[in-house]
């Protein structure tokens, strides 16, 4: 069964902290994505990666960075968390040719206080 | 810019049929996907239209008209469990370009 897992369902951090969100997929997918989801704004792409050590900026990369050292793992890093980064963060993966069918993780609800 | 328009909310009666529309304006178009997301859950893939016409998967169907830059998701024999948010998403080319998602339509099914 296809599976994308995220390190935490809920996370509370303080302003200025460095935050790591981890995503692991077990489907040998080439492509991985990080989105944030806010009410009324839908899914907004932060970063994506189509290969190990490769990364591309999405629509809202400011304040975030990513790391992909292994094919199955894609990490999202908030260098210095701010309250406007309080959100639901969703990771997804897909095969190289299957961009239209993405598999999502359960999400991490991050609160920055 | 990229723009996908879909209604923010739709309410329908259990057992009825509901159509959720999606109109897109994107730099390039390759296909249209639909995703379902229940409250507190992850989005899950429902369907994909790469060609004009209707694709049917059980109670759900999806339609695409490239000439009108328009598609819709049709849900038949509505059940309470269909209450969820539905997102359309455009694939702009055959390469490594990410999907562009609409803001979602919240469907409420009432008895």
Coordinates of N, CA and C in Angstrom, one line a residue:
Chain A
X1 N 0.8 -1.2 0.0 CA 0.0 0.0 0.0 C 0.9 1.2 0.0
X2 N 0.5 2.2 -0.8 CA 1.2 3.4 -1.0 C 1.3 4.2 0.3
X3 N 2.4 4.7 0.7 CA 2.4 5.4 1.9 C 3.4 6.6 1.9
X4 N 2.9 7.8 2.4 CA 3.7 8.9 2.7 C 3.5 9.3 4.1
X5 N 4.5 9.4 4.9 CA 4.4 9.7 6.3 C 5.1 11.0 6.6
X6 N 4.6 11.7 7.6 CA 5.2 12.9 8.1 C 5.5 12.8 9.5
X7 N 6.6 13.4 9.9 CA 7.2 13.2 11.3 C 6.3 13.5 12.4
X8 N 5.4 14.5 12.3 CA 4.5 14.9 13.4 C 3.2 15.3 12.8
X9 N 2.1 15.0 13.6 CA 0.8 15.5 13.2 C 0.6 16.9 13.7
X10 N 1.1 17.1 14.9 CA 0.9 18.5 15.5 C 2.3 18.9 16.1
X11 N 2.6 20.2 15.9 CA 3.8 20.7 16.4 C 3.6 22.1 16.8
X12 N 4.2 22.5 18.0 CA 4.1 23.8 18.5 C 5.5 24.3 18.7
X13 N 5.8 25.4 18.1 CA 7.2 26.0 18.2 C 7.1 27.5 18.6
X14 N 8.2 28.0 19.0 CA 8.3 29.4 19.4 C 8.9 30.2 18.2
X15 N 8.5 31.5 18.2 CA 9.0 32.4 17.2 C 10.6 32.4 17.3
X16 N 11.2 32.3 16.1 CA 12.7 32.3 16.0 C 13.3 30.9 16.1
X17 N 12.6 29.9 16.4 CA 13.1 28.6 16.4 C 13.3 28.0 15.0
X18 N 14.3 27.1 14.9 CA 14.5 26.4 13.6 C 13.6 25.2 13.7
X19 N 12.9 25.0 12.6 CA 11.9 23.9 12.6 C 12.2 22.9 11.5
X20 N 12.1 21.6 11.7 CA 12.3 20.6 10.7 C 11.1 19.8 10.6
X21 N 10.6 19.7 9.4 CA 9.4 18.8 9.1 C 10.0 17.8 8.1
X22 N 9.7 16.5 8.5 CA 10.2 15.4 7.7 C 9.1 14.7 7.0
X23 N 9.4 14.2 5.8 CA 8.5 13.5 5.0 C 9.2 12.3 4.4
X24 N 8.6 11.1 4.5 CA 9.2 9.9 4.0 C 8.1 9.2 3.1
X25 N 8.5 8.7 1.9 CA 7.7 7.9 1.1 C 8.3 6.6 0.8
X26 N 7.5 5.6 0.7 CA 8.0 4.2 0.5 C 7.7 3.7 -0.9
X27 N 7.4 4.6 -1.8 CA 7.0 4.1 -3.2 C 8.0 4.3 -4.2
X28 N 9.2 4.6 -3.8 CA 10.3 4.9 -4.8 C 10.0 6.0 -5.8
X29 N 9.2 6.9 -5.3 CA 8.8 8.0 -6.2 C 10.0 9.0 -6.4
X30 N 10.1 9.5 -7.7 CA 11.1 10.5 -8.0 C 10.8 11.9 -7.4
X31 N 9.5 12.3 -7.5 CA 9.2 13.6 -7.2 C 8.5 13.8 -5.8
X32 N 8.9 14.8 -5.1 CA 8.3 15.1 -3.8 C 8.0 16.6 -3.7
X33 N 7.0 16.9 -2.9 CA 6.5 18.3 -2.8 C 6.2 18.7 -1.4
X34 N 6.3 19.9 -1.1 CA 5.9 20.5 0.1 C 4.9 21.6 -0.2
X35 N 3.7 21.5 0.5 CA 2.6 22.5 0.4 C 2.3 23.0 1.8
X36 N 1.7 24.2 1.8 CA 1.0 24.6 2.9 C -0.4 24.9 2.6
X37 N -1.3 24.6 3.5 CA -2.7 24.8 3.3 C -3.3 25.7 4.4
X38 N -3.9 26.8 3.9 CA -4.6 27.7 4.8 C -6.0 27.9 4.4
X39 N -6.9 28.1 5.3 CA -8.4 28.3 4.9 C -8.6 29.3 3.9
X40 N -9.3 28.9 2.8 CA -9.6 29.9 1.7 C -8.5 30.1 0.7
X41 N -7.3 29.5 1.0 CA -6.2 29.8 0.1 C -5.8 28.5 -0.7
X42 N -6.4 27.4 -0.3 CA -6.1 26.1 -1.0 C -4.7 25.6 -0.7
X43 N -4.2 24.9 -1.6 CA -2.8 24.3 -1.5 C -1.8 25.2 -2.2
X44 N -0.8 25.6 -1.5 CA 0.2 26.5 -2.1 C 1.5 25.8 -2.0
X45 N 2.2 25.7 -3.2 CA 3.5 24.9 -3.3 C 4.6 25.8 -2.7
X46 N 5.4 25.1 -1.8 CA 6.5 25.8 -1.2 C 7.8 25.5 -2.0
X47 N 8.1 24.2 -2.1 CA 9.2 23.7 -2.8 C 8.9 22.3 -3.4
X48 N 9.6 21.9 -4.4 CA 9.5 20.5 -4.9 C 10.9 20.0 -5.3
X49 N 10.9 18.7 -5.5 CA 12.2 18.1 -5.8 C 11.9 16.9 -6.8
X50 N 12.6 16.9 -7.9 CA 12.4 15.8 -8.9 C 13.5 14.8 -8.9
X51 N 14.4 15.0 -8.0 CA 15.5 14.0 -7.9 C 16.3 14.3 -6.6
X52 N 17.1 13.3 -6.2 CA 17.9 13.5 -5.0 C 18.8 14.7 -5.2
X53 N 18.9 15.5 -4.2 CA 19.8 16.7 -4.1 C 19.3 17.8 -5.1
X54 N 18.2 17.6 -5.7 CA 17.6 18.6 -6.6 C 16.4 19.3 -5.9
X55 N 16.3 20.6 -6.1 CA 15.2 21.3 -5.5 C 14.8 22.5 -6.4
X56 N 13.5 22.8 -6.4 CA 13.0 23.9 -7.2 C 12.0 24.7 -6.3
X57 N 12.1 26.0 -6.4 CA 11.2 26.8 -5.7 C 9.7 26.7 -6.2
X58 N 8.8 26.7 -5.3 CA 7.4 26.8 -5.7 C 6.9 28.2 -5.7
X59 N 5.7 28.4 -5.3 CA 5.0 29.7 -5.3 C 5.4 30.6 -4.1
X60 N 5.7 29.9 -3.0 CA 5.9 30.7 -1.7 C 7.1 30.2 -1.0
X61 N 8.3 30.3 -1.6 CA 9.5 29.7 -0.9 C 10.1 30.5 0.2
X62 N 9.7 31.8 0.3 CA 10.3 32.7 1.3 C 10.2 32.2 2.7
X63 N 11.3 32.2 3.4 CA 11.3 31.7 4.8 C 11.4 30.2 5.0
X64 N 11.5 29.5 3.9 CA 11.7 28.1 3.9 C 12.9 27.6 3.1
X65 N 13.4 26.4 3.5 CA 14.4 25.8 2.7 C 14.1 24.3 2.7
X66 N 14.7 23.5 1.9 CA 14.4 22.0 1.8 C 15.7 21.3 1.7
X67 N 15.6 20.0 1.9 CA 16.8 19.1 1.8 C 16.3 17.8 1.3
X68 N 17.0 17.2 0.3 CA 16.7 15.9 -0.1 C 18.0 15.1 -0.4
X69 N 18.4 14.5 0.7 CA 19.7 13.7 0.6 C 19.5 12.3 0.1
X70 N 18.3 11.7 0.4 CA 17.9 10.4 0.0 C 16.6 10.5 -0.8
X71 N 16.4 9.5 -1.7 CA 15.2 9.5 -2.6 C 13.9 9.5 -1.8
X72 N 13.9 8.8 -0.7 CA 12.6 8.6 0.0 C 12.3 9.7 1.0
X73 N 13.2 10.6 1.2 CA 13.1 11.6 2.3 C 13.2 13.0 1.8
X74 N 12.3 13.9 2.2 CA 12.2 15.3 1.8 C 11.9 16.1 3.0
X75 N 12.8 17.0 3.4 CA 12.7 17.7 4.6 C 12.4 19.2 4.3
X76 N 11.5 19.8 5.1 CA 11.2 21.2 5.0 C 11.8 21.9 6.2
X77 N 12.5 23.0 6.0 CA 13.1 23.6 7.1 C 12.6 25.1 7.2
X78 N 12.2 25.5 8.4 CA 11.9 26.8 8.7 C 13.1 27.4 9.5
X79 N 13.9 28.2 8.8 CA 15.1 28.7 9.4 C 14.9 29.5 10.7
X80 N 13.9 30.3 10.7 CA 13.5 31.1 11.9 C 12.0 31.3 11.9
X81 N 11.3 30.4 12.6 CA 9.9 30.3 12.5 C 9.2 31.7 12.9
X82 N 8.2 32.0 12.2 CA 7.4 33.2 12.5 C 5.9 32.8 12.6
X83 N 5.2 33.7 13.3 CA 3.8 33.4 13.5 C 3.0 33.2 12.2
X84 N 3.4 33.9 11.1 CA 2.7 33.8 9.9 C 3.0 32.5 9.1
X85 N 3.8 31.6 9.8 CA 4.1 30.3 9.2 C 3.2 29.3 9.9
X86 N 2.4 29.7 10.8 CA 1.4 28.8 11.4 C 0.5 28.3 10.3
X87 N 0.4 27.0 10.1 CA -0.3 26.5 9.0 C -0.4 24.9 9.1
X88 N -1.1 24.3 8.1 CA -1.0 22.9 7.9 C 0.0 22.7 6.7
X89 N 0.9 21.8 7.0 CA 1.9 21.5 6.0 C 1.7 20.1 5.4
X90 N 1.6 20.0 4.1 CA 1.4 18.7 3.5 C 2.5 18.3 2.6
X91 N 3.0 17.1 2.7 CA 4.0 16.6 1.8 C 3.3 15.6 0.8
X92 N 3.8 15.6 -0.4 CA 3.3 14.7 -1.4 C 4.4 14.1 -2.3
X93 N 4.1 13.0 -2.9 CA 5.1 12.4 -3.8 C 4.3 11.9 -5.1
X94 N 5.1 11.7 -6.1 CA 4.6 11.1 -7.3 C 5.7 10.5 -8.2
X95 N 5.3 9.6 -9.1 CA 6.3 9.1 -10.0 C 6.7 10.2 -11.0
X96 N 7.8 9.9 -11.7 CA 8.3 10.9 -12.7 C 7.3 11.3 -13.7
X97 N 6.5 10.4 -14.2 CA 5.5 10.7 -15.2 C 4.1 10.9 -14.7
X98 N 3.9 10.7 -13.4 CA 2.6 10.7 -12.9 C 2.2 11.9 -12.1
X99 N 2.6 13.1 -12.6 CA 2.4 14.3 -11.8 C 1.0 14.6 -11.5
X100 N 0.0 14.0 -12.3 CA -1.4 14.4 -12.0 C -1.9 13.6 -10.9
X101 N -1.3 12.5 -10.5 CA -1.7 11.7 -9.3 C -0.7 11.8 -8.2
X102 N -0.9 12.7 -7.3 CA 0.0 12.8 -6.2 C -0.5 12.1 -5.0
X103 N 0.4 11.6 -4.2 CA 0.0 10.9 -2.9 C 0.5 11.8 -1.8
X104 N -0.5 12.1 -0.9 CA -0.2 13.0 0.2 C 0.0 12.3 1.5
X105 N 0.8 12.9 2.3 CA 0.9 12.5 3.7 C -0.2 13.1 4.5
X106 N -0.3 12.7 5.8 CA -1.4 13.1 6.6 C -1.4 14.6 7.1
X107 N -0.2 15.2 6.9 CA -0.1 16.6 7.2 C 0.5 16.9 8.6
X108 N 1.1 18.0 8.8 CA 1.6 18.5 10.1 C 1.0 19.8 10.3
X109 N 0.3 19.9 11.4 CA -0.3 21.2 11.8 C 0.7 21.9 12.7
X110 N 1.3 22.9 12.2 CA 2.3 23.7 12.9 C 1.8 25.0 13.5
X111 N 2.0 25.2 14.8 CA 1.6 26.4 15.4 C 2.9 27.1 15.9
X112 N 3.0 28.4 15.5 CA 4.2 29.1 16.0 C 3.7 30.2 16.9
X113 N 4.2 30.2 18.1 CA 3.7 31.2 19.1 C 4.7 32.2 19.5
Chain B
X1 N -0.1 34.9 -14.8 CA -0.3 34.1 -13.6 C -1.2 32.9 -13.9
X2 N -1.3 32.0 -12.9 CA -2.2 30.8 -13.1 C -3.4 31.0 -12.3
X3 N -4.6 30.7 -12.8 CA -5.8 30.9 -12.2 C -6.8 29.7 -12.4
X4 N -7.3 29.2 -11.3 CA -8.3 28.1 -11.4 C -9.5 28.6 -10.5
X5 N -10.6 28.7 -11.1 CA -11.8 29.1 -10.4 C -12.8 28.0 -10.1
X6 N -13.2 27.8 -8.9 CA -14.2 26.9 -8.6 C -15.0 27.5 -7.4
X7 N -16.3 27.1 -7.3 CA -17.1 27.7 -6.2 C -16.6 27.3 -4.9
X8 N -16.7 28.2 -3.9 CA -16.1 28.0 -2.6 C -17.0 27.0 -1.8
X9 N -18.3 27.0 -2.0 CA -19.1 26.1 -1.2 C -20.3 25.6 -2.1
X10 N -20.7 24.4 -1.9 CA -21.9 23.8 -2.5 C -22.6 22.9 -1.5
X11 N -23.9 23.0 -1.5 CA -24.7 22.2 -0.6 C -25.7 21.3 -1.4
X12 N -25.8 20.1 -1.1 CA -26.7 19.2 -1.9 C -27.3 18.2 -1.0
X13 N -28.4 17.6 -1.4 CA -29.2 16.7 -0.6 C -28.7 15.2 -0.9
X14 N -28.7 14.5 0.2 CA -28.3 13.0 0.1 C -29.2 12.4 -1.0
X15 N -28.5 11.6 -1.9 CA -29.1 10.9 -2.9 C -29.2 11.7 -4.2
X16 N -28.9 13.0 -4.2 CA -29.0 13.8 -5.4 C -27.7 13.8 -6.2
X17 N -27.6 14.6 -7.2 CA -26.5 14.7 -8.1 C -25.9 16.2 -7.9
X18 N -24.6 16.3 -7.8 CA -24.0 17.6 -7.7 C -22.9 17.7 -8.7
X19 N -22.7 18.9 -9.3 CA -21.7 19.2 -10.2 C -20.8 20.3 -9.7
X20 N -19.5 20.1 -9.6 CA -18.5 21.1 -9.2 C -17.7 21.5 -10.4
X21 N -17.8 22.8 -10.7 CA -17.1 23.3 -11.9 C -15.8 23.9 -11.6
X22 N -14.9 23.8 -12.6 CA -13.6 24.4 -12.5 C -13.2 25.0 -13.8
X23 N -12.9 26.3 -13.8 CA -12.5 27.1 -15.0 C -11.1 27.5 -14.8
X24 N -10.2 27.3 -15.8 CA -8.8 27.5 -15.6 C -8.3 28.5 -16.6
X25 N -7.3 29.2 -16.2 CA -6.5 30.1 -17.1 C -5.0 29.8 -16.7
X26 N -4.3 29.1 -17.4 CA -2.9 28.7 -17.1 C -2.0 28.9 -18.3
X27 N -0.7 29.0 -18.0 CA 0.3 29.1 -19.1 C 0.6 27.6 -19.5
X28 N -0.2 27.1 -20.4 CA 0.0 25.7 -20.8 C -1.1 24.8 -20.1
X29 N -1.5 23.8 -20.8 CA -2.5 22.9 -20.3 C -2.2 21.5 -20.8
X30 N -2.1 20.5 -19.9 CA -1.9 19.2 -20.3 C -3.0 18.3 -19.8
X31 N -3.6 18.5 -18.7 CA -4.6 17.7 -18.1 C -5.2 18.3 -16.8
X32 N -6.3 17.8 -16.4 CA -7.0 18.3 -15.2 C -7.2 17.1 -14.2
X33 N -6.8 17.3 -13.0 CA -7.0 16.3 -11.9 C -8.0 16.8 -10.9
X34 N -8.6 15.9 -10.2 CA -9.5 16.2 -9.1 C -9.1 15.4 -7.9
X35 N -9.2 16.1 -6.7 CA -8.8 15.6 -5.4 C -9.9 15.8 -4.4
X36 N -10.0 14.9 -3.5 CA -11.0 15.0 -2.4 C -10.2 15.1 -1.1
X37 N -10.7 15.9 -0.2 CA -10.1 16.0 1.1 C -11.2 16.1 2.2
X38 N -11.2 15.1 3.1 CA -12.1 15.2 4.2 C -11.4 16.1 5.3
X39 N -12.3 16.6 6.2 CA -11.8 17.5 7.3 C -10.7 16.7 8.1
X40 N -9.6 17.3 8.3 CA -8.5 16.6 9.0 C -7.8 15.6 8.3
X41 N -8.1 15.3 7.0 CA -7.4 14.3 6.3 C -6.6 14.9 5.2
X42 N -5.9 14.0 4.5 CA -5.0 14.3 3.4 C -5.8 14.3 2.1
X43 N -5.5 15.2 1.1 CA -6.1 15.1 -0.2 C -5.8 13.7 -0.8
X44 N -6.8 13.2 -1.5 CA -6.7 11.9 -2.2 C -7.1 12.1 -3.6
X45 N -6.4 11.5 -4.5 CA -6.7 11.6 -6.0 C -8.0 10.9 -6.3
X46 N -8.8 11.6 -7.2 CA -10.1 11.0 -7.6 C -10.0 10.7 -9.1
X47 N -9.6 11.6 -9.9 CA -9.7 11.4 -11.4 C -8.7 12.3 -12.1
X48 N -8.5 12.0 -13.4 CA -7.7 12.8 -14.3 C -8.3 12.7 -15.7
X49 N -8.4 13.9 -16.3 CA -8.8 14.1 -17.7 C -7.6 14.6 -18.5
X50 N -7.1 13.8 -19.4 CA -6.1 14.3 -20.3 C -6.7 14.7 -21.7
X51 N -7.9 14.1 -22.0 CA -8.6 14.4 -23.2 C -10.0 14.9 -22.9
X52 N -10.5 15.6 -23.9 CA -11.9 16.1 -23.8 C -12.9 14.9 -23.6
X53 N -13.9 15.2 -22.8 CA -14.9 14.2 -22.6 C -15.1 13.8 -21.2
X54 N -15.8 12.7 -21.0 CA -16.2 12.3 -19.7 C -15.4 11.0 -19.3
X55 N -15.0 11.1 -18.0 CA -14.3 9.9 -17.4 C -15.2 9.5 -16.2
X56 N -15.5 8.2 -16.2 CA -16.4 7.7 -15.1 C -15.7 6.7 -14.2
X57 N -15.9 7.0 -12.9 CA -15.3 6.0 -11.9 C -16.4 5.8 -10.8
X58 N -17.2 4.8 -11.0 CA -18.2 4.6 -10.0 C -19.2 5.7 -10.0
X59 N -19.5 6.2 -8.8 CA -20.4 7.3 -8.6 C -19.9 8.7 -9.1
X60 N -18.6 8.7 -9.3 CA -17.9 10.0 -9.7 C -17.6 10.0 -11.2
X61 N -17.8 11.1 -11.8 CA -17.4 11.3 -13.2 C -16.7 12.7 -13.3
X62 N -15.8 12.8 -14.2 CA -15.1 14.1 -14.5 C -15.1 14.4 -15.9
X63 N -15.3 15.6 -16.2 CA -15.5 16.1 -17.6 C -14.5 17.2 -17.9
X64 N -14.0 17.2 -19.2 CA -13.1 18.2 -19.6 C -13.5 18.8 -21.0
X65 N -13.4 20.1 -21.1 CA -13.5 20.7 -22.4 C -12.4 21.7 -22.6
X66 N -11.4 21.3 -23.4 CA -10.2 22.1 -23.6 C -10.6 23.5 -24.2
X67 N -11.5 23.4 -25.2 CA -11.8 24.6 -26.0 C -12.5 25.7 -25.0
X68 N -13.1 25.2 -24.0 CA -13.8 26.1 -23.1 C -12.9 26.4 -21.8
X69 N -11.8 25.7 -21.7 CA -10.9 25.8 -20.5 C -11.8 25.5 -19.3
X70 N -12.4 24.4 -19.3 CA -13.5 24.1 -18.3 C -13.5 22.6 -18.0
X71 N -13.8 22.3 -16.8 CA -14.0 21.0 -16.4 C -15.0 20.9 -15.2
X72 N -15.5 19.7 -15.0 CA -16.3 19.6 -13.8 C -16.2 18.2 -13.2
X73 N -16.6 18.1 -12.0 CA -16.6 16.8 -11.3 C -18.1 16.6 -10.9
X74 N -18.6 15.4 -11.3 CA -20.0 15.1 -11.1 C -20.1 14.0 -10.1
X75 N -20.8 14.2 -9.0 CA -21.0 13.2 -8.0 C -22.5 12.8 -8.0
X76 N -22.7 11.5 -8.2 CA -24.1 11.0 -8.2 C -24.4 10.2 -7.0
X77 N -25.7 10.0 -6.7 CA -26.2 9.3 -5.6 C -25.4 9.7 -4.3
X78 N -25.5 11.0 -4.1 CA -24.7 11.6 -3.0 C -24.9 10.8 -1.6
X79 N -23.8 10.7 -0.9 CA -23.9 10.1 0.4 C -23.3 11.1 1.4
X80 N -23.6 10.9 2.7 CA -23.1 11.8 3.7 C -21.6 11.8 3.7
X81 N -21.0 10.7 3.4 CA -19.6 10.6 3.5 C -18.9 11.4 2.3
X82 N -19.7 11.9 1.4 CA -19.1 12.7 0.3 C -18.9 14.1 0.7
X83 N -19.4 14.5 1.9 CA -19.1 15.8 2.5 C -17.6 16.0 2.6
X84 N -17.0 16.9 1.9 CA -15.6 17.1 1.9 C -15.2 18.3 1.0
X85 N -14.0 18.6 0.9 CA -13.5 19.6 0.0 C -13.0 18.9 -1.3
X86 N -13.3 19.6 -2.4 CA -12.8 19.0 -3.7 C -12.0 20.1 -4.4
X87 N -10.8 19.6 -4.9 CA -9.9 20.5 -5.5 C -9.7 20.1 -7.0
X88 N -9.7 21.0 -7.9 CA -9.2 20.7 -9.2 C -7.8 21.2 -9.3
X89 N -7.1 20.6 -10.2 CA -5.6 20.9 -10.4 C -5.2 20.7 -11.8
X90 N -4.5 21.6 -12.3 CA -4.0 21.6 -13.7 C -2.6 21.1 -13.8
X91 N -2.4 20.2 -14.7 CA -1.0 19.8 -15.1 C -0.7 20.6 -16.4
X92 N 0.3 21.4 -16.4 CA 0.5 22.3 -17.5 C 1.3 21.8 -18.6
X93 N 2.1 20.7 -18.4 CA 2.9 20.2 -19.5 C 3.2 18.7 -19.1
X94 N 3.9 18.0 -20.0 CA 4.2 16.6 -19.8 C 5.5 16.5 -19.0
X95 N 6.1 17.6 -18.7 CA 7.4 17.5 -18.0 C 7.3 17.6 -16.5
X96 N 8.3 18.1 -15.8 CA 8.4 18.2 -14.4 C 7.8 19.5 -13.8
X97 N 6.7 20.0 -14.4 CA 6.1 21.2 -13.9 C 5.0 20.8 -12.9
X98 N 5.0 21.3 -11.7 CA 4.0 20.9 -10.7 C 2.6 21.3 -11.0
X99 N 1.7 20.6 -10.4 CA 0.3 20.9 -10.5 C 0.0 22.3 -10.0
X100 N -1.0 22.9 -10.6 CA -1.6 24.2 -10.0 C -2.9 23.8 -9.5
X101 N -3.2 24.1 -8.2 CA -4.4 23.7 -7.5 C -5.4 24.9 -7.5
X102 N -6.7 24.6 -7.6 CA -7.7 25.5 -7.2 C -7.8 25.7 -5.7
X103 N -8.6 26.6 -5.3 CA -8.7 26.8 -3.9 C -9.7 25.9 -3.2
X104 N -10.4 25.1 -4.0 CA -11.2 24.1 -3.4 C -12.7 24.5 -3.2
X105 N -13.6 23.5 -3.3 CA -15.0 23.6 -3.1 C -15.4 22.7 -1.9
X106 N -16.0 23.4 -1.0 CA -16.5 22.6 0.2 C -17.9 22.1 -0.1
X107 N -18.1 20.8 -0.2 CA -19.4 20.2 -0.4 C -20.0 19.7 0.9
X108 N -21.2 20.2 1.2 CA -21.9 19.7 2.3 C -23.1 18.9 1.8
X109 N -23.2 17.7 2.3 CA -24.4 16.8 1.9 C -25.3 16.8 3.1
X110 N -26.6 17.2 2.9 CA -27.5 17.2 3.9 C -28.6 16.2 3.7
X111 N -29.2 15.8 4.8 CA -30.3 14.7 4.8 C -31.6 15.3 4.3

